[in-house]
């Protein structure tokens, strides 16, 4: 009985620790999987460097949401696979492949820690050559 209780407590601490250590918000990844600019908006910083197929702009939150909405409308998303993610100090990143009706795109998304939340400060989307 005591072993079960200790294992349960250890499991709870492990689970809570994993949630707190999450530096790339799962909701941001889910937004890419759905192709939802509205959901992605929840994770955007006030200013975002947006690079879509070699077109670069510094955009505010509203402009970024609009540009991502247009991109998702033009490229119907069928999936998003995370290839790599990591963190360093007050920043984190995710690199993935966005599968669309018009082919695959490589997505690099960079986050900064702002008031104990990780917010997107750069999104780069490039067509893959596969």
mmCIF file of C-alpha atoms in Angstrom:
data_model
loop_
_atom_site.group_PDB
_atom_site.id
_atom_site.type_symbol
_atom_site.label_atom_id
_atom_site.label_comp_id
_atom_site.label_asym_id
_atom_site.label_seq_id
_atom_site.Cartn_x
_atom_site.Cartn_y
_atom_site.Cartn_z
ATOM 1 C CA UNK A 1 0.000 0.000 0.000
ATOM 2 C CA UNK A 2 2.774 2.458 0.934
ATOM 3 C CA UNK A 3 4.596 1.730 -2.318
ATOM 4 C CA UNK A 4 1.478 2.573 -4.315
ATOM 5 C CA UNK A 5 1.016 5.850 -2.485
ATOM 6 C CA UNK A 6 4.674 6.786 -2.978
ATOM 7 C CA UNK A 7 4.513 5.875 -6.660
ATOM 8 C CA UNK A 8 1.313 7.902 -7.074
ATOM 9 C CA UNK A 9 2.884 10.933 -5.393
ATOM 10 C CA UNK A 10 6.037 10.590 -7.503
ATOM 11 C CA UNK A 11 3.895 10.330 -10.644
ATOM 12 C CA UNK A 12 1.982 13.484 -9.735
ATOM 13 C CA UNK A 13 5.216 15.418 -9.136
ATOM 14 C CA UNK A 14 6.614 14.161 -12.433
ATOM 15 C CA UNK A 15 3.441 15.175 -14.319
ATOM 16 C CA UNK A 16 3.312 18.639 -12.730
ATOM 17 C CA UNK A 17 7.024 19.117 -13.393
ATOM 18 C CA UNK A 18 6.543 18.261 -17.057
ATOM 19 C CA UNK A 19 3.704 20.778 -17.355
ATOM 20 C CA UNK A 20 5.724 23.546 -15.739
ATOM 21 C CA UNK A 21 8.786 22.780 -17.843
ATOM 22 C CA UNK A 22 6.849 23.170 -21.069
ATOM 23 C CA UNK A 23 8.479 26.049 -22.904
ATOM 24 C CA UNK A 24 6.787 25.675 -26.274
ATOM 25 C CA UNK A 25 3.063 26.066 -25.625
ATOM 26 C CA UNK A 26 1.131 23.000 -26.759
ATOM 27 C CA UNK A 27 -1.666 25.324 -27.880
ATOM 28 C CA UNK A 28 0.638 26.983 -30.416
ATOM 29 C CA UNK A 29 1.508 23.603 -31.908
ATOM 30 C CA UNK A 30 -2.193 22.693 -31.961
ATOM 31 C CA UNK A 31 -2.951 25.968 -33.786
ATOM 32 C CA UNK A 32 -0.464 25.053 -36.530
ATOM 33 C CA UNK A 33 -1.963 21.543 -36.751
ATOM 34 C CA UNK A 34 -5.427 23.050 -37.276
ATOM 35 C CA UNK A 35 -4.269 25.938 -39.446
ATOM 36 C CA UNK A 36 -5.989 28.354 -37.065
ATOM 37 C CA UNK A 37 -4.715 31.930 -36.991
ATOM 38 C CA UNK A 38 -7.272 32.779 -34.273
ATOM 39 C CA UNK A 39 -5.815 30.150 -31.917
ATOM 40 C CA UNK A 40 -2.275 31.120 -32.854
ATOM 41 C CA UNK A 41 -3.121 34.720 -31.910
ATOM 42 C CA UNK A 42 -3.208 33.654 -28.231
ATOM 43 C CA UNK A 43 0.531 32.971 -28.402
ATOM 44 C CA UNK A 44 1.710 35.991 -30.406
ATOM 45 C CA UNK A 45 3.867 38.673 -28.859
ATOM 46 C CA UNK A 46 3.119 42.362 -29.408
ATOM 47 C CA UNK A 47 5.642 42.514 -32.282
ATOM 48 C CA UNK A 48 6.388 39.543 -34.521
ATOM 49 C CA UNK A 49 8.996 39.169 -37.240
ATOM 50 C CA UNK A 50 7.028 37.360 -39.921
ATOM 51 C CA UNK A 51 8.868 35.746 -42.831
ATOM 52 C CA UNK A 52 6.683 33.866 -45.309
ATOM 53 C CA UNK A 53 8.480 32.529 -48.370
ATOM 54 C CA UNK A 54 11.182 35.225 -48.334
ATOM 55 C CA UNK A 55 8.738 38.097 -47.686
ATOM 56 C CA UNK A 56 9.682 39.675 -44.399
ATOM 57 C CA UNK A 57 7.800 42.117 -42.187
ATOM 58 C CA UNK A 58 7.746 43.365 -38.624
ATOM 59 C CA UNK A 59 4.095 43.067 -37.682
ATOM 60 C CA UNK A 60 1.869 43.711 -34.716
ATOM 61 C CA UNK A 61 -0.382 41.005 -33.324
ATOM 62 C CA UNK A 62 -3.412 41.863 -35.485
ATOM 63 C CA UNK A 63 -1.405 42.080 -38.715
ATOM 64 C CA UNK A 64 0.342 38.784 -37.953
ATOM 65 C CA UNK A 65 -2.980 37.050 -37.308
ATOM 66 C CA UNK A 66 -4.312 38.395 -40.630
ATOM 67 C CA UNK A 67 -1.230 37.306 -42.575
ATOM 68 C CA UNK A 68 -1.319 33.841 -41.014
ATOM 69 C CA UNK A 69 -5.060 33.627 -41.731
ATOM 70 C CA UNK A 70 -4.386 34.412 -45.394
ATOM 71 C CA UNK A 71 -1.563 31.865 -45.527
ATOM 72 C CA UNK A 72 -3.747 29.159 -43.962
ATOM 73 C CA UNK A 73 -6.644 30.021 -46.317
ATOM 74 C CA UNK A 74 -4.353 29.777 -49.362
ATOM 75 C CA UNK A 75 -2.715 26.578 -48.091
ATOM 76 C CA UNK A 76 -5.285 24.259 -46.489
ATOM 77 C CA UNK A 77 -3.499 22.585 -43.591
ATOM 78 C CA UNK A 78 -3.749 18.833 -43.153
ATOM 79 C CA UNK A 79 -1.110 18.406 -40.446
ATOM 80 C CA UNK A 80 1.905 19.668 -38.557
ATOM 81 C CA UNK A 81 4.761 17.487 -37.311
ATOM 82 C CA UNK A 82 7.299 18.777 -34.812
ATOM 83 C CA UNK A 83 10.804 17.918 -36.025
ATOM 84 C CA UNK A 84 12.716 19.591 -33.216
ATOM 85 C CA UNK A 85 12.138 21.855 -30.241
ATOM 86 C CA UNK A 86 14.326 23.290 -27.553
ATOM 87 C CA UNK A 87 15.031 26.111 -25.169
ATOM 88 C CA UNK A 88 17.814 28.342 -23.954
ATOM 89 C CA UNK A 89 17.581 30.846 -21.121
ATOM 90 C CA UNK A 90 14.442 32.948 -21.738
ATOM 91 C CA UNK A 91 13.643 31.654 -25.201
ATOM 92 C CA UNK A 92 12.483 28.508 -26.945
ATOM 93 C CA UNK A 93 11.781 27.311 -30.457
ATOM 94 C CA UNK A 94 9.956 24.710 -32.489
ATOM 95 C CA UNK A 95 10.837 23.534 -35.986
ATOM 96 C CA UNK A 96 8.268 21.524 -37.854
ATOM 97 C CA UNK A 97 6.777 20.487 -41.154
ATOM 98 C CA UNK A 98 3.396 21.925 -42.083
ATOM 99 C CA UNK A 99 1.560 19.655 -44.511
ATOM 100 C CA UNK A 100 -0.863 21.503 -46.789
ATOM 101 C CA UNK A 101 -2.858 20.930 -49.963
ATOM 102 C CA UNK A 102 -0.124 22.881 -51.801
ATOM 103 C CA UNK A 103 2.790 20.867 -50.444
ATOM 104 C CA UNK A 104 4.956 20.892 -47.339
ATOM 105 C CA UNK A 105 6.357 23.949 -45.601
ATOM 106 C CA UNK A 106 9.131 24.177 -43.029
ATOM 107 C CA UNK A 107 8.034 26.262 -40.033
ATOM 108 C CA UNK A 108 10.500 27.830 -37.605
ATOM 109 C CA UNK A 109 8.756 29.453 -34.671
ATOM 110 C CA UNK A 110 10.701 31.291 -31.969
ATOM 111 C CA UNK A 111 9.358 32.212 -28.543
ATOM 112 C CA UNK A 112 10.473 34.716 -25.891
ATOM 113 C CA UNK A 113 9.594 34.502 -22.242
ATOM 114 C CA UNK A 114 7.376 37.439 -21.279
ATOM 115 C CA UNK A 115 5.938 37.549 -17.741
ATOM 116 C CA UNK A 116 6.246 33.762 -17.249
ATOM 117 C CA UNK A 117 4.628 33.001 -20.634
ATOM 118 C CA UNK A 118 6.336 32.054 -23.857
ATOM 119 C CA UNK A 119 5.124 34.264 -26.718
ATOM 120 C CA UNK A 120 5.999 34.063 -30.415
ATOM 121 C CA UNK A 121 8.412 36.744 -31.611
ATOM 122 C CA UNK A 122 9.338 35.196 -34.970
ATOM 123 C CA UNK A 123 7.642 32.909 -37.491
ATOM 124 C CA UNK A 124 9.450 31.751 -40.598
ATOM 125 C CA UNK A 125 7.660 29.653 -43.224
ATOM 126 C CA UNK A 126 9.480 28.290 -46.284
ATOM 127 C CA UNK A 127 8.354 25.843 -48.976
ATOM 128 C CA UNK A 128 10.278 22.576 -48.796
ATOM 129 C CA UNK A 129 11.932 21.179 -51.907
ATOM 130 C CA UNK A 130 10.743 17.611 -51.431
#
